Amino acid sequence: MWDDSALSVLLTTSGESAELVALFEKAGERAIGLICNNPVSTCWNLARYKLPILAGPEYGNATKTYTNAAAAAIILASEILDLPWQQDADRAADIFAASLDPIFARRAELEAFCRGAANTEIIGRGAAYGSAIMSALCIREMTGHRAAAHTGAGFKHGPNLDVDESHVAIIFAIGRVAELGIKLAEECNRRGGKVILVSNDDRKATGQLFPVRIEAVPEPWESITSLLVPQALTLGMVERNGCRLPPRFQYGVMEQ
């Protein structure tokens, strides 16, 4: 696969990941692109074709890095496929900015809705699956609460079978697969679980359903905008219970 690929693109926040450094050192004349947040790193110095993430230093969890890296990857893929992206990016940025304060203003409500849950499952399809992974990581690292990311199918045929009153699911029902997310939310509710449903439509709240509406964005930019609700929940949990992860994110040699 390595020899057959026309182009390989490596993505690393620190630029010091041992596996990626080794790939650059063994690459020879192969075309390798780099997306990286550290312009003084080993990978950056070894790469000929590179794109900066421009997220700056991170203090706590790497949310800025995820957001900027996702945007950089979308733009790069669009350029490779010769697809327009500027208008879509502008719309996504506008909706992200307009949604930030209203969603974060509900963080105490989100925390109260989830309080006492033993498990939080975050479900995303398509590009929103990346947001689910980042959201689960952030909740675990910042609060110590158990959270896990799933695709729709992975959840339906796995954790969904164990859903009861102790479970909360955050479901991204957005884009062309929105209806599948809505059906999954209904099934979770029938089993007794609670659901935070992130969608592009207004929906009625119940004791088991906390709907959050966010404006639609072009695919695959929902990988960024869908992140807002779990981030607001994380902040609400930290404000109530304290932060498990002290600010400590710095670049340097990574040891395993």
Coordinates of N, CA and C in Angstrom, one line a residue:
M1 N 0.8 -1.2 0.0 CA 0.0 0.0 0.0 C 0.9 1.3 0.0
W2 N 1.9 1.2 0.8 CA 2.8 2.4 0.9 C 3.4 2.7 -0.4
D3 N 3.9 1.7 -1.2 CA 4.5 1.9 -2.5 C 3.5 2.3 -3.6
D4 N 2.3 1.8 -3.4 CA 1.3 2.0 -4.5 C 0.6 3.4 -4.4
S5 N 0.7 4.1 -3.2 CA -0.1 5.3 -3.0 C 0.6 6.4 -3.8
A6 N -0.2 7.3 -4.5 CA 0.3 8.4 -5.2 C 0.8 9.5 -4.2
L7 N 0.0 9.6 -3.1 CA 0.3 10.6 -2.1 C -0.1 10.1 -0.7
S8 N 0.8 10.3 0.3 CA 0.4 10.1 1.7 C 0.5 11.4 2.4
V9 N -0.5 11.6 3.3 CA -0.6 12.8 4.1 C -0.6 12.4 5.5
L10 N 0.4 12.9 6.3 CA 0.5 12.6 7.7 C 0.0 13.8 8.5
L11 N -0.8 13.5 9.6 CA -1.3 14.5 10.4 C -0.8 14.3 11.8
T12 N -0.1 15.3 12.4 CA 0.4 15.2 13.8 C 0.3 16.5 14.5
T13 N -0.1 16.6 15.7 CA -0.2 17.8 16.4 C 1.2 18.3 16.8
S14 N 1.9 17.4 17.5 CA 3.3 17.8 18.0 C 4.4 17.7 17.0
G15 N 4.2 16.9 15.9 CA 5.3 16.7 15.0 C 6.4 15.9 15.5
E16 N 6.2 15.2 16.7 CA 7.3 14.4 17.3 C 6.8 13.0 17.4
S17 N 5.7 12.6 16.9 CA 5.2 11.2 17.0 C 6.2 10.3 16.4
A18 N 6.7 9.3 17.2 CA 7.8 8.4 16.8 C 7.5 7.7 15.5
E19 N 6.3 7.2 15.3 CA 5.9 6.4 14.1 C 6.0 7.3 12.9
L20 N 5.5 8.6 13.0 CA 5.5 9.4 11.8 C 6.9 10.0 11.5
V21 N 7.7 10.2 12.5 CA 9.1 10.6 12.3 C 9.8 9.5 11.5
A22 N 9.5 8.2 11.9 CA 10.1 7.1 11.2 C 9.7 7.0 9.8
L23 N 8.4 7.3 9.5 CA 7.9 7.2 8.1 C 8.6 8.3 7.2
F24 N 8.8 9.5 7.8 CA 9.5 10.5 7.0 C 11.0 10.1 6.8
E25 N 11.6 9.5 7.8 CA 13.0 9.1 7.6 C 13.2 8.0 6.6
K26 N 12.1 7.1 6.4 CA 12.2 6.0 5.5 C 11.6 6.3 4.1
A27 N 11.1 7.5 4.0 CA 10.2 7.8 2.8 C 11.0 7.8 1.5
G28 N 12.3 8.2 1.6 CA 13.0 8.3 0.3 C 12.5 9.4 -0.5
E29 N 12.1 9.1 -1.8 CA 11.6 10.1 -2.8 C 10.1 10.0 -2.8
R30 N 9.4 9.3 -1.9 CA 8.0 9.2 -1.9 C 7.4 10.6 -1.6
A31 N 6.3 10.9 -2.2 CA 5.6 12.2 -1.9 C 4.8 12.0 -0.6
I32 N 5.2 12.8 0.4 CA 4.5 12.8 1.7 C 4.1 14.2 2.1
G33 N 2.8 14.4 2.4 CA 2.4 15.7 2.9 C 2.3 15.7 4.4
L34 N 2.4 16.8 5.0 CA 2.3 16.9 6.5 C 1.3 18.0 6.8
I35 N 0.4 17.7 7.8 CA -0.4 18.7 8.5 C 0.0 18.7 9.9
C36 N 0.5 19.8 10.4 CA 1.2 19.8 11.8 C 1.0 21.2 12.5
N37 N 1.0 21.1 13.8 CA 0.8 22.3 14.6 C 2.1 22.8 15.2
N38 N 3.2 22.2 14.9 CA 4.4 22.6 15.6 C 5.5 22.8 14.5
P39 N 5.8 24.1 14.1 CA 6.7 24.4 13.1 C 8.2 24.2 13.4
V40 N 8.5 23.8 14.7 CA 9.9 23.6 15.0 C 10.1 22.1 15.4
S41 N 9.2 21.2 14.9 CA 9.2 19.8 15.2 C 10.1 19.0 14.2
T42 N 10.4 17.8 14.6 CA 11.2 16.9 13.7 C 10.4 16.7 12.4
C43 N 9.1 16.3 12.5 CA 8.4 16.1 11.2 C 8.4 17.3 10.3
W44 N 8.2 18.5 10.9 CA 8.1 19.7 10.1 C 9.5 19.9 9.4
N45 N 10.6 19.7 10.1 CA 11.9 19.8 9.4 C 12.2 18.8 8.4
L46 N 11.6 17.6 8.5 CA 11.8 16.6 7.5 C 10.9 16.7 6.3
A47 N 9.8 17.3 6.4 CA 8.8 17.4 5.4 C 9.1 18.4 4.3
R48 N 8.8 18.1 3.0 CA 9.0 19.1 2.0 C 7.6 19.7 1.7
Y49 N 6.5 19.0 1.8 CA 5.2 19.6 1.5 C 4.4 19.6 2.9
K50 N 4.2 20.8 3.4 CA 3.6 20.9 4.7 C 2.6 22.0 4.8
L51 N 1.6 21.8 5.7 CA 0.5 22.7 5.9 C 0.4 22.9 7.4
P52 N 0.5 24.2 7.9 CA 0.4 24.4 9.3 C -1.1 24.4 9.8
I53 N -1.3 23.9 11.0 CA -2.6 23.9 11.6 C -2.9 25.2 12.2
L54 N -1.9 25.9 12.7 CA -2.1 27.3 13.2 C -3.0 27.4 14.4
A55 N -3.0 26.4 15.3 CA -3.9 26.4 16.4 C -3.2 27.1 17.6
G56 N -1.9 27.2 17.6 CA -1.2 27.8 18.8 C -1.1 26.8 19.9
P57 N -0.6 27.2 21.0 CA -0.4 26.4 22.2 C -1.8 25.9 22.7
E58 N -1.8 24.7 23.3 CA -3.0 24.2 23.9 C -2.8 24.1 25.4
Y59 N -3.9 24.5 26.1 CA -3.8 24.5 27.6 C -5.0 23.6 28.0
G60 N -4.7 22.4 28.4 CA -5.8 21.5 28.7 C -6.0 20.5 27.6
N61 N -7.2 20.5 27.0 CA -7.5 19.5 25.9 C -7.3 20.2 24.5
A62 N -7.0 19.4 23.5 CA -6.5 19.9 22.3 C -7.7 20.2 21.3
T63 N -8.7 21.0 21.8 CA -9.8 21.3 21.0 C -9.5 22.2 19.8
K64 N -8.7 23.2 20.0 CA -8.3 24.1 18.9 C -7.6 23.3 17.8
T65 N -6.7 22.4 18.2 CA -6.0 21.7 17.3 C -6.9 20.8 16.5
Y66 N -7.8 20.1 17.1 CA -8.8 19.3 16.3 C -9.6 20.1 15.3
T67 N -10.1 21.3 15.8 CA -10.9 22.1 14.9 C -10.1 22.6 13.7
N68 N -8.9 23.1 13.9 CA -8.1 23.6 12.8 C -7.6 22.5 11.9
A69 N -7.2 21.3 12.5 CA -6.8 20.2 11.7 C -7.9 19.6 10.8
A70 N -9.1 19.6 11.4 CA -10.2 19.1 10.6 C -10.4 20.1 9.4
A71 N -10.4 21.4 9.7 CA -10.6 22.4 8.6 C -9.4 22.2 7.5
A72 N -8.2 22.1 8.0 CA -7.1 21.9 7.1 C -7.2 20.7 6.2
A73 N -7.7 19.6 6.8 CA -7.9 18.4 6.1 C -9.0 18.5 5.0
I74 N -10.1 19.2 5.4 CA -11.2 19.4 4.4 C -10.7 20.2 3.3
I75 N -10.0 21.3 3.6 CA -9.5 22.2 2.5 C -8.5 21.4 1.6
L76 N -7.6 20.7 2.2 CA -6.6 19.9 1.4 C -7.3 18.9 0.5
A77 N -8.3 18.2 1.0 CA -9.0 17.2 0.2 C -9.8 17.8 -0.9
S78 N -10.4 19.0 -0.6 CA -11.1 19.7 -1.6 C -10.2 20.2 -2.8
E79 N -9.0 20.6 -2.4 CA -8.0 21.0 -3.4 C -7.6 19.8 -4.3
I80 N -7.3 18.7 -3.6 CA -6.9 17.5 -4.4 C -8.0 17.1 -5.4
L81 N -9.2 17.2 -4.9 CA -10.4 16.8 -5.8 C -10.9 17.9 -6.7
D82 N -10.2 19.0 -6.6 CA -10.6 20.2 -7.4 C -12.0 20.6 -7.2
L83 N -12.4 20.7 -5.9 CA -13.8 21.1 -5.5 C -13.7 22.4 -4.8
P84 N -14.7 23.3 -5.0 CA -14.7 24.6 -4.4 C -15.0 24.4 -2.9
W85 N -14.3 25.2 -2.0 CA -14.5 25.1 -0.6 C -14.7 26.4 0.1
Q86 N -14.3 27.5 -0.5 CA -14.3 28.8 0.2 C -15.7 29.2 0.8
Q87 N -16.7 29.1 0.0 CA -18.0 29.5 0.5 C -18.5 28.6 1.6
D88 N -18.3 27.3 1.4 CA -18.7 26.4 2.5 C -17.9 26.6 3.8
A89 N -16.6 26.9 3.7 CA -15.8 27.2 4.8 C -16.3 28.5 5.5
D90 N -16.7 29.5 4.7 CA -17.2 30.8 5.3 C -18.5 30.6 6.0
R91 N -19.4 29.8 5.4 CA -20.7 29.5 6.1 C -20.4 28.7 7.4
A92 N -19.6 27.7 7.4 CA -19.3 26.9 8.6 C -18.7 27.8 9.7
A93 N -17.8 28.7 9.3 CA -17.2 29.6 10.3 C -18.3 30.6 10.9
D94 N -19.2 31.1 10.0 CA -20.2 32.0 10.5 C -21.2 31.3 11.4
I95 N -21.6 30.1 11.1 CA -22.5 29.3 12.0 C -21.8 28.9 13.3
F96 N -20.6 28.5 13.2 CA -19.8 28.2 14.4 C -19.8 29.4 15.3
A97 N -19.5 30.6 14.8 CA -19.4 31.8 15.6 C -20.7 32.2 16.2
A98 N -21.8 32.1 15.4 CA -23.1 32.5 15.8 C -23.7 31.5 16.9
S99 N -23.3 30.2 16.8 CA -23.8 29.2 17.7 C -23.0 29.1 19.0
L100 N -21.8 29.6 19.1 CA -20.9 29.3 20.2 C -21.5 29.8 21.5
D101 N -21.9 31.1 21.6 CA -22.4 31.6 22.9 C -23.7 31.1 23.3
P102 N -24.7 31.0 22.3 CA -26.0 30.4 22.7 C -25.9 29.0 23.2
I103 N -25.1 28.2 22.6 CA -25.0 26.8 23.1 C -24.2 26.7 24.4
F104 N -23.2 27.5 24.6 CA -22.4 27.5 25.8 C -23.3 28.1 27.0
A105 N -24.2 28.9 26.6 CA -25.1 29.5 27.7 C -26.0 28.4 28.3
R106 N -26.1 27.3 27.6 CA -26.9 26.2 28.1 C -26.1 25.1 28.8
R107 N -24.9 25.4 29.1 CA -24.0 24.3 29.6 C -24.5 23.8 31.0
A108 N -25.0 24.7 31.8 CA -25.5 24.2 33.1 C -26.7 23.3 33.0
E109 N -27.6 23.6 32.0 CA -28.7 22.7 31.7 C -28.3 21.4 31.2
L110 N -27.3 21.4 30.3 CA -26.8 20.2 29.8 C -26.2 19.3 30.9
E111 N -25.4 19.9 31.8 CA -24.8 19.2 32.9 C -25.9 18.6 33.8
A112 N -26.9 19.4 34.1 CA -28.0 18.9 35.0 C -28.7 17.7 34.3
F113 N -28.9 17.8 33.0 CA -29.6 16.7 32.3 C -28.8 15.4 32.4
C114 N -27.5 15.5 32.3 CA -26.6 14.3 32.3 C -26.2 13.9 33.7
R115 N -26.4 14.7 34.7 CA -25.9 14.4 36.0 C -26.4 13.0 36.5
G116 N -25.4 12.3 37.1 CA -25.7 11.0 37.6 C -25.6 9.8 36.6
A117 N -25.4 10.1 35.4 CA -25.2 9.0 34.4 C -24.0 8.2 34.6
A118 N -24.1 6.9 34.5 CA -22.9 6.1 34.6 C -22.1 6.1 33.3
N119 N -22.7 6.2 32.2 CA -22.1 6.1 30.9 C -22.6 7.2 30.0
T120 N -21.7 7.8 29.2 CA -22.1 8.7 28.1 C -21.6 8.2 26.8
E121 N -22.5 8.0 25.9 CA -22.1 7.4 24.6 C -22.3 8.6 23.6
I122 N -21.4 8.8 22.7 CA -21.5 9.9 21.7 C -21.4 9.2 20.3
I123 N -22.5 9.5 19.6 CA -22.7 8.8 18.3 C -22.7 9.8 17.2
G124 N -21.9 9.5 16.2 CA -21.8 10.4 15.0 C -21.6 9.5 13.7
R125 N -22.3 9.9 12.7 CA -22.1 9.3 11.4 C -21.3 10.2 10.4
G126 N -20.6 9.6 9.5 CA -19.9 10.4 8.5 C -18.8 11.3 9.2
A127 N -18.8 12.5 8.7 CA -17.7 13.4 9.3 C -18.0 13.7 10.8
A128 N -19.2 13.6 11.2 CA -19.5 13.9 12.7 C -18.9 12.8 13.6
Y129 N -18.5 11.7 13.0 CA -17.8 10.7 13.9 C -16.5 11.2 14.4
G130 N -15.8 12.0 13.7 CA -14.6 12.6 14.2 C -14.9 13.5 15.4
S131 N -16.0 14.2 15.3 CA -16.4 15.1 16.4 C -16.7 14.2 17.7
A132 N -17.4 13.1 17.4 CA -17.7 12.2 18.5 C -16.5 11.7 19.2
I133 N -15.4 11.3 18.5 CA -14.2 10.8 19.0 C -13.5 11.9 19.9
M134 N -13.5 13.1 19.3 CA -12.8 14.2 20.1 C -13.6 14.6 21.3
S135 N -15.0 14.5 21.2 CA -15.8 14.9 22.3 C -15.7 13.9 23.5
A136 N -15.7 12.6 23.2 CA -15.5 11.6 24.2 C -14.1 11.7 24.9
L137 N -13.1 12.0 24.1 CA -11.8 12.2 24.6 C -11.7 13.3 25.6
C138 N -12.4 14.4 25.2 CA -12.4 15.6 26.0 C -13.1 15.4 27.3
I139 N -14.3 14.8 27.3 CA -15.0 14.5 28.5 C -14.2 13.6 29.4
R140 N -13.6 12.6 28.9 CA -12.8 11.7 29.8 C -11.7 12.4 30.4
E141 N -10.9 13.1 29.6 CA -9.7 13.7 30.1 C -9.9 14.9 31.1
M142 N -10.9 15.7 30.8 CA -11.2 16.8 31.6 C -12.0 16.6 32.8
T143 N -12.8 15.5 32.8 CA -13.7 15.3 34.0 C -13.5 14.0 34.6
G144 N -12.9 13.0 33.9 CA -12.8 11.7 34.5 C -14.0 10.8 34.3
H145 N -15.1 11.4 33.7 CA -16.3 10.6 33.5 C -16.1 9.7 32.3
R146 N -16.7 8.5 32.4 CA -16.6 7.6 31.3 C -17.5 8.0 30.1
A147 N -16.8 8.2 29.0 CA -17.5 8.6 27.7 C -16.8 7.8 26.6
A148 N -17.6 7.4 25.6 CA -17.1 6.6 24.5 C -17.7 7.1 23.2
A149 N -17.0 7.0 22.1 CA -17.5 7.4 20.8 C -17.9 6.2 20.0
H150 N -18.9 6.3 19.1 CA -19.4 5.2 18.3 C -19.9 5.8 17.0
T151 N -19.8 4.9 15.9 CA -20.5 5.2 14.7 C -22.0 4.7 15.0
G152 N -22.9 5.1 14.2 CA -24.3 4.8 14.4 C -24.5 3.2 14.4
A153 N -23.9 2.5 13.5 CA -24.0 1.1 13.4 C -23.3 0.4 14.6
G154 N -22.1 1.0 15.0 CA -21.4 0.4 16.1 C -22.1 0.5 17.4
F155 N -22.8 1.7 17.6 CA -23.6 1.8 18.8 C -24.9 0.9 18.7
K156 N -25.6 0.9 17.6 CA -26.8 0.2 17.5 C -26.6 -1.3 17.8
H157 N -25.5 -1.9 17.3 CA -25.3 -3.3 17.5 C -24.4 -3.6 18.7
G158 N -24.1 -2.6 19.5 CA -23.2 -2.8 20.7 C -23.8 -2.2 21.9
P159 N -23.4 -1.0 22.4 CA -23.9 -0.4 23.6 C -25.4 -0.2 23.7
N160 N -26.0 0.0 22.5 CA -27.5 0.2 22.6 C -28.2 -1.0 23.2
L161 N -27.6 -2.2 23.1 CA -28.3 -3.3 23.7 C -28.3 -3.3 25.2
D162 N -27.4 -2.4 25.8 CA -27.3 -2.3 27.3 C -27.9 -1.1 27.8
V163 N -28.5 -0.2 27.0 CA -29.0 1.0 27.4 C -30.1 0.9 28.5
D164 N -30.0 1.6 29.5 CA -31.0 1.7 30.5 C -31.0 3.1 31.2
E165 N -31.6 3.3 32.3 CA -31.7 4.6 32.9 C -30.4 5.2 33.3
S166 N -29.3 4.4 33.3 CA -28.0 4.9 33.7 C -27.2 5.5 32.6
H167 N -27.8 5.5 31.3 CA -27.1 5.9 30.1 C -27.6 7.2 29.6
V168 N -26.6 8.0 29.1 CA -26.9 9.2 28.3 C -26.2 9.1 27.0
A169 N -26.9 9.3 25.9 CA -26.4 9.3 24.6 C -26.4 10.7 24.0
I170 N -25.3 11.2 23.4 CA -25.3 12.4 22.6 C -25.3 12.0 21.2
I171 N -26.3 12.3 20.4 CA -26.5 11.8 19.1 C -26.5 13.0 18.1
F172 N -25.6 13.0 17.1 CA -25.6 14.0 16.1 C -26.5 13.5 14.9
A173 N -27.7 14.1 14.9 CA -28.6 13.8 13.8 C -28.6 14.9 12.8
I174 N -27.6 15.0 12.0 CA -27.4 16.1 11.1 C -27.0 15.6 9.8
G175 N -27.3 16.5 8.8 CA -26.9 16.1 7.4 C -27.8 15.1 6.8
R176 N -27.3 14.4 5.8 CA -28.1 13.4 5.1 C -28.5 12.2 5.9
V177 N -27.9 12.0 7.0 CA -28.2 10.8 7.8 C -29.0 11.2 9.1
A178 N -29.6 12.4 9.1 CA -30.3 12.9 10.3 C -31.3 11.9 10.7
E179 N -32.1 11.4 9.8 CA -33.2 10.5 10.2 C -32.8 9.3 10.9
L180 N -31.6 8.7 10.6 CA -31.1 7.6 11.3 C -30.8 7.9 12.7
G181 N -30.2 9.1 12.9 CA -29.9 9.6 14.3 C -31.2 9.8 15.1
I182 N -32.2 10.3 14.5 CA -33.5 10.5 15.2 C -34.1 9.2 15.6
K183 N -34.1 8.2 14.7 CA -34.6 6.9 15.1 C -33.8 6.2 16.2
L184 N -32.5 6.4 16.2 CA -31.7 5.9 17.3 C -32.0 6.5 18.6
A185 N -32.2 7.9 18.6 CA -32.6 8.6 19.8 C -33.9 8.0 20.3
E186 N -34.9 7.8 19.5 CA -36.2 7.2 19.9 C -36.0 5.9 20.5
E187 N -35.1 5.1 20.0 CA -34.9 3.7 20.5 C -34.2 3.8 21.9
C188 N -33.3 4.7 22.0 CA -32.6 4.9 23.3 C -33.7 5.3 24.4
N189 N -34.5 6.2 24.0 CA -35.6 6.7 25.0 C -36.5 5.5 25.4
R190 N -36.8 4.7 24.4 CA -37.7 3.5 24.7 C -37.1 2.6 25.7
R191 N -35.7 2.5 25.6 CA -35.0 1.6 26.6 C -34.8 2.3 27.9
G192 N -35.2 3.5 28.1 CA -35.0 4.2 29.3 C -33.9 5.2 29.4
G193 N -33.0 5.2 28.4 CA -31.9 6.1 28.4 C -32.3 7.5 28.0
K194 N -31.4 8.5 28.4 CA -31.6 9.9 28.0 C -30.8 10.2 26.8
V195 N -31.2 11.2 26.0 CA -30.5 11.6 24.8 C -30.4 13.1 24.7
I196 N -29.2 13.6 24.4 CA -29.0 14.9 23.9 C -29.0 14.8 22.4
L197 N -30.0 15.4 21.7 CA -30.1 15.2 20.3 C -29.7 16.5 19.6
V198 N -28.6 16.5 18.9 CA -28.1 17.6 18.1 C -28.6 17.5 16.7
S199 N -29.4 18.4 16.3 CA -30.0 18.3 14.9 C -30.2 19.7 14.3
N200 N -30.6 19.8 13.1 CA -30.8 21.0 12.4 C -32.2 21.5 12.5
D201 N -33.1 20.9 13.3 CA -34.5 21.2 13.4 C -34.8 21.5 14.9
D202 N -35.9 22.2 15.1 CA -36.5 22.4 16.4 C -37.3 21.2 16.9
R203 N -37.0 20.7 18.1 CA -37.7 19.5 18.6 C -38.1 19.8 20.0
K204 N -39.2 19.1 20.4 CA -39.7 19.3 21.8 C -38.9 18.5 22.8
A205 N -38.6 19.2 23.9 CA -37.9 18.6 25.0 C -38.8 17.7 25.8
T206 N -38.3 16.7 26.4 CA -39.0 15.8 27.4 C -38.0 15.5 28.5
G207 N -38.5 14.8 29.5 CA -37.6 14.4 30.6 C -36.5 13.5 30.1
Q208 N -36.6 12.9 29.0 CA -35.6 12.0 28.5 C -34.9 12.5 27.2
L209 N -35.3 13.6 26.7 CA -34.8 14.2 25.5 C -34.4 15.6 25.6
F210 N -33.1 16.0 25.4 CA -32.7 17.4 25.4 C -32.2 17.7 24.0
P211 N -33.1 18.4 23.3 CA -32.8 18.8 21.9 C -32.0 20.1 21.8
V212 N -31.0 20.1 20.9 CA -30.2 21.3 20.7 C -30.2 21.5 19.2
R213 N -30.7 22.6 18.7 CA -30.7 22.9 17.3 C -29.4 23.7 16.9
I214 N -28.9 23.3 15.8 CA -27.7 24.0 15.2 C -28.0 24.1 13.7
E215 N -27.6 25.3 13.1 CA -27.8 25.5 11.7 C -27.0 24.5 10.9
A216 N -27.6 24.1 9.8 CA -27.0 23.1 8.9 C -25.8 23.8 8.2
V217 N -24.7 23.0 8.0 CA -23.6 23.4 7.2 C -23.3 22.4 6.1
P218 N -22.6 22.8 5.1 CA -22.3 21.9 4.0 C -21.4 20.7 4.5
E219 N -21.6 19.5 3.9 CA -20.7 18.4 4.3 C -19.3 18.8 3.8
P220 N -18.2 18.4 4.5 CA -18.2 17.6 5.8 C -17.9 18.5 7.0
W221 N -18.4 19.8 6.9 CA -18.0 20.8 7.9 C -18.8 20.5 9.2
E222 N -19.7 19.6 9.2 CA -20.4 19.2 10.5 C -19.4 18.6 11.5
S223 N -18.3 18.1 11.0 CA -17.2 17.6 11.8 C -16.7 18.6 12.8
I224 N -16.9 19.9 12.5 CA -16.5 21.0 13.4 C -17.7 21.6 14.2
T225 N -18.8 21.9 13.6 CA -19.9 22.5 14.3 C -20.5 21.6 15.3
S226 N -20.6 20.3 15.0 CA -21.2 19.4 16.0 C -20.4 19.3 17.3
L227 N -19.2 19.7 17.3 CA -18.3 19.7 18.5 C -18.8 20.6 19.6
L228 N -19.6 21.6 19.3 CA -20.0 22.6 20.2 C -20.7 22.1 21.4
V229 N -21.7 21.3 21.2 CA -22.6 20.8 22.3 C -21.8 20.0 23.3
P230 N -21.0 18.9 22.9 CA -20.3 18.2 23.9 C -19.2 19.1 24.6
Q231 N -18.7 20.1 23.9 CA -17.7 21.0 24.6 C -18.4 21.8 25.6
A232 N -19.7 22.3 25.4 CA -20.4 23.0 26.4 C -20.7 22.1 27.6
L233 N -21.1 20.9 27.3 CA -21.4 19.9 28.4 C -20.1 19.7 29.2
T234 N -19.0 19.6 28.6 CA -17.7 19.4 29.3 C -17.4 20.6 30.3
L235 N -17.6 21.8 29.7 CA -17.4 23.0 30.6 C -18.4 23.0 31.8
G236 N -19.6 22.6 31.5 CA -20.6 22.6 32.6 C -20.2 21.6 33.7
M237 N -19.7 20.4 33.3 CA -19.3 19.4 34.2 C -18.0 19.9 35.0
V238 N -17.1 20.6 34.3 CA -15.9 21.0 35.0 C -16.3 22.1 36.0
E239 N -17.2 23.0 35.6 CA -17.6 24.1 36.5 C -18.2 23.6 37.8
R240 N -19.0 22.5 37.7 CA -19.7 21.9 38.8 C -18.8 21.1 39.7
N241 N -17.9 20.2 39.0 CA -17.2 19.2 39.7 C -15.7 19.4 39.8
G242 N -15.2 20.4 39.1 CA -13.8 20.6 39.0 C -13.1 19.9 37.8
C243 N -11.9 20.3 37.5 CA -11.2 19.8 36.4 C -10.2 18.7 36.8
R244 N -10.3 17.6 36.1 CA -9.4 16.5 36.4 C -8.1 16.7 35.8
L245 N -8.0 17.4 34.7 CA -6.8 17.5 33.9 C -6.3 19.0 34.1
P246 N -5.2 19.2 34.8 CA -4.6 20.5 34.9 C -4.0 20.9 33.6
P247 N -3.9 22.3 33.4 CA -3.3 22.7 32.1 C -1.8 22.3 32.1
R248 N -1.5 21.5 31.1 CA -0.1 21.0 31.0 C 0.3 20.7 29.6
F249 N -0.4 21.1 28.6 CA -0.1 20.7 27.2 C 1.1 21.5 26.7
Q250 N 2.2 20.8 26.4 CA 3.4 21.4 25.8 C 4.0 20.4 24.8
Y251 N 4.7 21.0 23.8 CA 5.3 20.2 22.8 C 6.7 19.8 23.3
G252 N 7.2 18.8 22.8 CA 8.6 18.3 23.1 C 8.7 16.9 22.7
V253 N 9.8 16.2 23.2 CA 10.0 14.8 22.8 C 8.9 14.0 23.5
M254 N 8.2 13.2 22.7 CA 7.2 12.3 23.2 C 7.7 11.0 23.6
E255 N 7.5 10.6 24.8 CA 8.0 9.3 25.3 C 6.8 8.3 25.5
Q256 N 7.0 7.1 25.3 CA 6.0 6.1 25.5 C 6.5 5.0 26.5

